[in-house]
mmCIF file of C-alpha atoms in Angstrom:
data_model
loop_
_atom_site.group_PDB
_atom_site.id
_atom_site.type_symbol
_atom_site.label_atom_id
_atom_site.label_comp_id
_atom_site.label_asym_id
_atom_site.label_seq_id
_atom_site.Cartn_x
_atom_site.Cartn_y
_atom_site.Cartn_z
ATOM 1 C CA MET L 1 0.000 0.000 0.000
ATOM 2 C CA LYS L 2 1.383 3.398 -0.988
ATOM 3 C CA VAL L 3 -0.084 6.790 -0.341
ATOM 4 C CA TYR L 4 0.464 9.775 -2.650
ATOM 5 C CA SER L 5 -0.611 13.246 -1.661
ATOM 6 C CA VAL L 6 -2.247 15.397 -4.348
ATOM 7 C CA PRO L 7 -2.263 19.056 -3.302
ATOM 8 C CA CYS L 8 -5.555 20.794 -4.108
ATOM 9 C CA LEU L 9 -7.051 24.270 -3.790
ATOM 10 C CA GLU L 10 -3.629 25.812 -4.317
ATOM 11 C CA ASP L 11 -4.999 29.334 -4.466
ATOM 12 C CA ASN L 12 -5.716 29.027 -0.732
ATOM 13 C CA TYR L 13 -2.498 27.440 0.386
ATOM 14 C CA SER L 14 -2.940 27.728 4.104
ATOM 15 C CA TYR L 15 -6.049 25.614 3.760
ATOM 16 C CA LEU L 16 -4.505 23.070 1.440
ATOM 17 C CA VAL L 17 -6.511 19.893 1.036
ATOM 18 C CA CYS L 18 -4.393 16.769 0.704
ATOM 19 C CA THR L 19 -6.175 14.332 -1.545
ATOM 20 C CA CYS L 20 -4.577 10.931 -1.315
ATOM 21 C CA SER L 21 -4.605 7.979 -3.687
ATOM 22 C CA ILE L 22 -4.310 4.706 -1.793
ATOM 23 C CA VAL L 23 -2.762 2.112 -4.056
ATOM 24 C CA ASP L 24 -2.967 -1.651 -3.666
ATOM 25 C CA GLU L 25 0.256 -2.625 -5.436
ATOM 26 C CA SER L 26 -0.723 -6.170 -6.298
ATOM 27 C CA SER L 27 -3.960 -5.253 -8.048
ATOM 28 C CA LYS L 28 -3.120 -1.713 -9.180
ATOM 29 C CA GLU L 29 -6.456 -0.524 -7.808
ATOM 30 C CA ALA L 30 -6.719 2.773 -6.023
ATOM 31 C CA ALA L 31 -9.032 4.820 -3.846
ATOM 32 C CA ALA L 32 -9.260 8.584 -3.675
ATOM 33 C CA VAL L 33 -9.839 10.319 -0.347
ATOM 34 C CA ASP L 34 -11.783 13.593 -0.525
ATOM 35 C CA PRO L 35 -10.932 14.340 -4.199
ATOM 36 C CA VAL L 36 -12.110 17.956 -4.237
ATOM 37 C CA GLU L 37 -10.277 18.619 -7.512
ATOM 38 C CA ALA L 38 -11.287 15.515 -9.413
ATOM 39 C CA GLU L 39 -9.222 16.188 -12.531
ATOM 40 C CA LYS L 40 -5.999 16.359 -10.524
ATOM 41 C CA VAL L 41 -6.738 13.073 -8.802
ATOM 42 C CA VAL L 42 -7.656 11.272 -12.014
ATOM 43 C CA GLU L 43 -4.462 12.562 -13.652
ATOM 44 C CA ALA L 44 -2.389 11.402 -10.679
ATOM 45 C CA ALA L 45 -3.951 7.940 -10.967
ATOM 46 C CA LYS L 46 -2.951 7.813 -14.630
ATOM 47 C CA GLN L 47 0.596 8.887 -13.829
ATOM 48 C CA HIS L 48 0.918 6.109 -11.254
ATOM 49 C CA GLY L 49 -0.681 3.546 -13.563
ATOM 50 C CA VAL L 50 -3.544 2.647 -11.239
ATOM 51 C CA LEU L 51 -7.279 2.152 -11.679
ATOM 52 C CA LEU L 52 -9.521 4.296 -9.498
ATOM 53 C CA LYS L 53 -12.160 2.069 -7.974
ATOM 54 C CA LEU L 54 -13.675 4.062 -5.124
ATOM 55 C CA VAL L 55 -13.865 7.363 -3.318
ATOM 56 C CA LEU L 56 -13.701 7.681 0.474
ATOM 57 C CA THR L 57 -15.393 10.900 1.607
ATOM 58 C CA THR L 58 -14.730 11.930 5.188
ATOM 59 C CA HIS L 59 -17.540 14.502 5.455
ATOM 60 C CA HIS L 60 -19.958 16.697 3.544
ATOM 61 C CA HIS L 61 -18.093 20.027 3.472
ATOM 62 C CA TRP L 62 -17.501 21.284 -0.063
ATOM 63 C CA ASP L 63 -13.693 21.237 0.199
ATOM 64 C CA HIS L 64 -13.857 17.480 0.781
ATOM 65 C CA ALA L 65 -16.986 16.293 -1.080
ATOM 66 C CA GLY L 66 -17.138 18.974 -3.762
ATOM 67 C CA GLY L 67 -15.361 16.874 -6.406
ATOM 68 C CA ASN L 68 -17.501 13.748 -6.062
ATOM 69 C CA ASP L 69 -19.934 14.468 -8.885
ATOM 70 C CA LYS L 70 -17.091 15.382 -11.229
ATOM 71 C CA ILE L 71 -15.069 12.256 -10.473
ATOM 72 C CA LYS L 72 -18.190 10.160 -11.171
ATOM 73 C CA GLN L 73 -18.311 11.765 -14.610
ATOM 74 C CA LEU L 74 -14.609 11.142 -15.231
ATOM 75 C CA VAL L 75 -14.635 7.568 -13.894
ATOM 76 C CA PRO L 76 -17.992 5.984 -14.783
ATOM 77 C CA GLY L 77 -19.122 3.392 -12.258
ATOM 78 C CA ILE L 78 -16.826 4.523 -9.462
ATOM 79 C CA LYS L 79 -18.254 4.009 -5.972
ATOM 80 C CA VAL L 80 -18.406 7.003 -3.671
ATOM 81 C CA TYR L 81 -18.593 6.231 0.045
ATOM 82 C CA GLY L 82 -19.692 8.646 2.756
ATOM 83 C CA GLY L 83 -21.187 8.676 6.232
ATOM 84 C CA SER L 84 -24.860 7.770 6.515
ATOM 85 C CA LEU L 85 -25.544 10.782 8.747
ATOM 86 C CA ASP L 86 -23.724 13.350 6.636
ATOM 87 C CA ASN L 87 -25.640 13.850 3.358
ATOM 88 C CA VAL L 88 -22.446 13.618 1.302
ATOM 89 C CA LYS L 89 -22.709 15.061 -2.185
ATOM 90 C CA GLY L 90 -22.454 12.406 -4.898
ATOM 91 C CA CYS L 91 -22.509 9.529 -2.425
ATOM 92 C CA THR L 92 -23.427 6.152 -3.940
ATOM 93 C CA ASP L 93 -22.844 3.988 -0.866
ATOM 94 C CA GLN L 94 -23.442 5.104 2.709
ATOM 95 C CA VAL L 95 -21.312 3.719 5.526
ATOM 96 C CA GLU L 96 -21.599 3.567 9.301
ATOM 97 C CA ASN L 97 -19.228 2.916 12.177
ATOM 98 C CA GLY L 98 -17.650 -0.506 11.883
ATOM 99 C CA ASP L 99 -18.416 -1.054 8.204
ATOM 100 C CA LYS L 100 -15.633 -2.792 6.312
ATOM 101 C CA LEU L 101 -14.549 -2.260 2.712
ATOM 102 C CA VAL L 102 -11.894 -3.934 0.574
ATOM 103 C CA LEU L 103 -9.535 -2.401 -1.971
ATOM 104 C CA GLY L 104 -7.846 -4.878 -4.287
ATOM 105 C CA ALA L 105 -6.653 -8.156 -2.860
ATOM 106 C CA HIS L 106 -4.878 -7.100 0.314
ATOM 107 C CA THR L 107 -6.073 -3.722 1.582
ATOM 108 C CA ASN L 108 -8.833 -3.573 4.182
ATOM 109 C CA ILE L 109 -10.715 -0.396 5.090
ATOM 110 C CA LEU L 110 -12.500 0.071 8.418
ATOM 111 C CA CYS L 111 -14.997 2.935 8.688
ATOM 112 C CA LEU L 112 -14.850 4.816 11.990
ATOM 113 C CA HIS L 113 -17.566 7.274 12.982
ATOM 114 C CA THR L 114 -15.703 10.307 14.346
ATOM 115 C CA PRO L 115 -18.383 12.983 14.807
ATOM 116 C CA CYS L 116 -18.288 16.567 16.051
ATOM 117 C CA HIS L 117 -16.887 18.617 13.159
ATOM 118 C CA THR L 118 -19.862 17.162 11.286
ATOM 119 C CA LYS L 119 -22.380 14.758 12.725
ATOM 120 C CA GLY L 120 -21.629 11.990 10.250
ATOM 121 C CA HIS L 121 -17.861 12.410 9.848
ATOM 122 C CA ILE L 122 -16.074 9.162 8.959
ATOM 123 C CA SER L 123 -12.385 8.389 9.374
ATOM 124 C CA TYR L 124 -11.003 5.508 7.312
ATOM 125 C CA TYR L 125 -8.488 3.098 8.843
ATOM 126 C CA LEU L 126 -6.485 1.101 6.297
ATOM 127 C CA THR L 127 -4.446 -2.012 6.829
ATOM 128 C CA SER L 128 -2.619 -4.199 4.348
ATOM 129 C CA LYS L 129 -0.899 -7.568 4.177
ATOM 130 C CA GLU L 130 2.173 -5.953 5.764
ATOM 131 C CA GLU L 131 1.188 -5.712 9.407
ATOM 132 C CA GLU L 132 3.186 -2.514 9.949
ATOM 133 C CA ASP L 133 1.589 -0.766 6.977
ATOM 134 C CA LEU L 134 -1.197 1.178 8.731
ATOM 135 C CA ALA L 135 -2.867 4.469 7.846
ATOM 136 C CA VAL L 136 -5.880 6.474 8.955
ATOM 137 C CA PHE L 137 -7.513 9.274 6.979
ATOM 138 C CA THR L 138 -9.041 11.674 9.469
ATOM 139 C CA GLY L 139 -10.451 14.491 7.341
ATOM 140 C CA ASP L 140 -11.247 17.430 9.603
ATOM 141 C CA THR L 141 -11.635 15.518 12.873
ATOM 142 C CA LEU L 142 -7.944 15.101 13.702
ATOM 143 C CA PHE L 143 -5.308 17.453 12.339
ATOM 144 C CA ILE L 144 -1.622 17.265 13.096
ATOM 145 C CA ALA L 145 -1.437 18.876 16.544
ATOM 146 C CA GLY L 146 -5.056 19.996 16.296
ATOM 147 C CA CYS L 147 -8.669 19.096 15.654
ATOM 148 C CA GLY L 148 -11.609 20.445 13.680
ATOM 149 C CA LYS L 149 -14.035 23.051 14.931
ATOM 150 C CA PHE L 150 -17.136 21.765 16.697
ATOM 151 C CA PHE L 151 -19.551 22.777 13.933
ATOM 152 C CA GLU L 152 -22.125 20.013 14.443
ATOM 153 C CA GLY L 153 -21.209 18.392 17.719
ATOM 154 C CA THR L 154 -20.036 18.679 21.290
ATOM 155 C CA ALA L 155 -16.831 18.418 23.284
ATOM 156 C CA GLU L 156 -18.034 15.038 24.503
ATOM 157 C CA GLN L 157 -18.258 13.801 20.916
ATOM 158 C CA MET L 158 -14.832 15.151 19.996
ATOM 159 C CA TYR L 159 -13.374 13.515 23.091
ATOM 160 C CA GLN L 160 -14.888 10.192 22.017
ATOM 161 C CA SER L 161 -13.607 10.638 18.461
ATOM 162 C CA LEU L 162 -10.055 11.632 19.406
ATOM 163 C CA CYS L 163 -9.346 10.150 22.801
ATOM 164 C CA VAL L 164 -11.301 6.903 22.560
ATOM 165 C CA THR L 165 -11.682 5.936 18.896
ATOM 166 C CA LEU L 166 -8.555 7.263 17.180
ATOM 167 C CA VAL L 167 -6.193 6.952 20.133
ATOM 168 C CA SER L 168 -6.985 3.237 20.256
ATOM 169 C CA LEU L 169 -5.344 2.651 16.873
ATOM 170 C CA PRO L 170 -1.810 1.222 16.888
ATOM 171 C CA LYS L 171 0.734 3.918 17.696
ATOM 172 C CA PRO L 172 2.685 3.576 14.400
ATOM 173 C CA THR L 173 -0.481 4.275 12.360
ATOM 174 C CA ARG L 174 0.193 7.101 9.916
ATOM 175 C CA VAL L 175 -2.253 9.997 10.195
ATOM 176 C CA TYR L 176 -3.347 11.712 6.966
ATOM 177 C CA CYS L 177 -5.493 14.760 7.706
ATOM 178 C CA GLY L 178 -7.372 17.080 5.366
ATOM 179 C CA HIS L 179 -5.429 20.333 5.732
ATOM 180 C CA GLU L 180 -1.928 21.747 6.130
ATOM 181 C CA TYR L 181 -2.413 23.527 9.454
ATOM 182 C CA THR L 182 0.522 21.995 11.301
ATOM 183 C CA VAL L 183 2.803 24.950 12.042
ATOM 184 C CA LYS L 184 -0.015 27.125 13.407
ATOM 185 C CA ASN L 185 -1.393 24.197 15.394
ATOM 186 C CA LEU L 186 1.982 23.545 17.006
ATOM 187 C CA GLN L 187 2.442 27.228 17.794
ATOM 188 C CA PHE L 188 -0.880 27.140 19.617
ATOM 189 C CA ALA L 189 0.029 23.851 21.315
ATOM 190 C CA LEU L 190 3.018 25.609 22.876
ATOM 191 C CA THR L 191 0.667 28.088 24.546
ATOM 192 C CA VAL L 192 -0.956 25.117 26.319
ATOM 193 C CA GLU L 193 2.261 23.251 27.123
ATOM 194 C CA PRO L 194 5.221 25.634 26.745
ATOM 195 C CA ASP L 195 7.605 23.111 28.333
ATOM 196 C CA ASN L 196 6.648 20.157 26.128
ATOM 197 C CA VAL L 197 9.929 19.217 24.438
ATOM 198 C CA LYS L 198 8.212 17.033 21.847
ATOM 199 C CA ILE L 199 6.159 20.000 20.660
ATOM 200 C CA GLN L 200 9.255 22.207 20.566
ATOM 201 C CA GLN L 201 11.106 19.650 18.461
ATOM 202 C CA LYS L 202 8.212 19.056 16.077
ATOM 203 C CA ILE L 203 7.573 22.734 15.408
ATOM 204 C CA THR L 204 11.201 23.175 14.366
ATOM 205 C CA TRP L 205 10.881 20.201 12.014
ATOM 206 C CA ALA L 206 7.529 21.409 10.630
ATOM 207 C CA GLN L 207 8.855 24.886 9.920
ATOM 208 C CA HIS L 208 11.781 23.400 8.009
ATOM 209 C CA GLN L 209 9.404 21.206 6.010
ATOM 210 C CA ARG L 210 7.224 24.133 4.990
ATOM 211 C CA GLN L 211 10.207 26.357 4.181
ATOM 212 C CA ALA L 212 11.394 23.605 1.833
ATOM 213 C CA GLY L 213 7.959 23.393 0.220
ATOM 214 C CA LEU L 214 7.317 19.955 1.707
ATOM 215 C CA PRO L 215 4.223 18.683 3.528
ATOM 216 C CA THR L 216 4.079 17.899 7.231
ATOM 217 C CA VAL L 217 1.667 15.031 6.569
ATOM 218 C CA PRO L 218 1.655 12.258 7.650
ATOM 219 C CA SER L 219 2.047 12.208 11.386
ATOM 220 C CA THR L 220 1.480 9.128 13.533
ATOM 221 C CA ILE L 221 -0.922 8.332 16.346
ATOM 222 C CA GLU L 222 2.069 8.164 18.702
ATOM 223 C CA GLU L 223 3.230 11.649 17.712
ATOM 224 C CA GLU L 224 -0.279 13.021 18.222
ATOM 225 C CA ILE L 225 -0.462 11.513 21.700
ATOM 226 C CA GLU L 226 2.817 13.319 22.486
ATOM 227 C CA THR L 227 2.141 16.706 20.874
ATOM 228 C CA ASN L 228 -1.561 17.286 20.196
ATOM 229 C CA PRO L 229 -3.188 19.205 23.083
ATOM 230 C CA PHE L 230 -6.635 17.928 22.130
ATOM 231 C CA MET L 231 -5.426 14.339 22.490
ATOM 232 C CA ARG L 232 -3.588 15.065 25.734
ATOM 233 C CA VAL L 233 -6.571 16.186 27.811
ATOM 234 C CA ASP L 234 -6.432 13.025 29.924
ATOM 235 C CA GLN L 235 -3.108 14.273 31.303
ATOM 236 C CA PRO L 236 -3.570 15.982 34.705
ATOM 237 C CA GLU L 237 -0.897 18.556 33.867
ATOM 238 C CA VAL L 238 -2.794 19.613 30.730
ATOM 239 C CA GLN L 239 -6.049 19.930 32.660
ATOM 240 C CA ALA L 240 -4.252 22.012 35.266
ATOM 241 C CA ARG L 241 -2.717 24.275 32.642
ATOM 242 C CA VAL L 242 -6.176 25.252 31.385
ATOM 243 C CA GLY L 243 -7.865 25.340 34.782
ATOM 244 C CA CYS L 244 -10.064 22.278 34.318
ATOM 245 C CA ARG L 245 -10.761 19.120 36.282
ATOM 246 C CA SER L 246 -11.956 16.683 33.607
ATOM 247 C CA PRO L 247 -10.796 15.685 30.112
ATOM 248 C CA VAL L 248 -13.975 16.839 28.377
ATOM 249 C CA GLU L 249 -13.956 20.172 30.190
ATOM 250 C CA ALA L 250 -10.309 20.635 29.200
ATOM 251 C CA LEU L 251 -11.060 19.781 25.585
ATOM 252 C CA GLN L 252 -13.853 22.355 25.508
ATOM 253 C CA GLU L 253 -11.605 25.010 27.037
ATOM 254 C CA ILE L 254 -8.688 24.309 24.680
ATOM 255 C CA ARG L 255 -11.042 24.507 21.697
ATOM 256 C CA ARG L 256 -12.423 27.823 22.996
ATOM 257 C CA ARG L 257 -8.913 29.188 23.338
ATOM 258 C CA LYS L 258 -7.934 27.969 19.877
ATOM 259 C CA ASP L 259 -11.043 29.565 18.325
ATOM 260 C CA ASN L 260 -10.023 32.915 19.827
ATOM 261 C CA TRP L 261 -6.280 32.574 19.224
ATOM 262 C CA ARG L 262 -4.766 34.719 16.469
ATOM 263 C CA GLY L 263 -1.202 33.447 16.609
#
């Protein structure tokens, strides 16, 4: 299994959407995740010599689902998956938490309901015949060192999505999120934990990546546990830093601070 990032919406670079083709090498079949610019994704599939078989849509927002109708025109018969609670544009097959899909001969896809940003948001957890080859596509629920705004849900739901569902994945799992927000997220994370050495180290790395024109995606679940304030709310020291006594209360407070933070 290989993952290729296809940068989209380049005229709004700080909100870059990474559209990824997931390739099953033995069958040369591929899936597109949130192909907002369908033509770019179809061209990338041609360049890599793979056959697009399905689309995995994380949620209904236009910058993730907006290319679904177009890719159906370009690739007749392609299946477009999306959450059953999310009214995803162009969806042909609705999925729910725990549903399982297959790509090619050796790639399995587990659908995880990760609501809050939208009520039907789905993250897709991929495994292959190589046990160590693990990836999760988290859309706008989990960002590197951040999380999505609570547009359609509550702090309790985001806690469940981040700190119960996603944190339970194996630590080496690669995290592919929907936007390039990493440097700003890490700068904010330092306001929550200014003495966190892991955050300090990662922000230096991320700044170098961006200065070189390179992405900061993917991260890993382990790195998020170490550096993402929204996934660290179970830590007593994080709760204390934001004046809270429970993980959910801390998550709500950190989100409030992030919403008002101007960097």
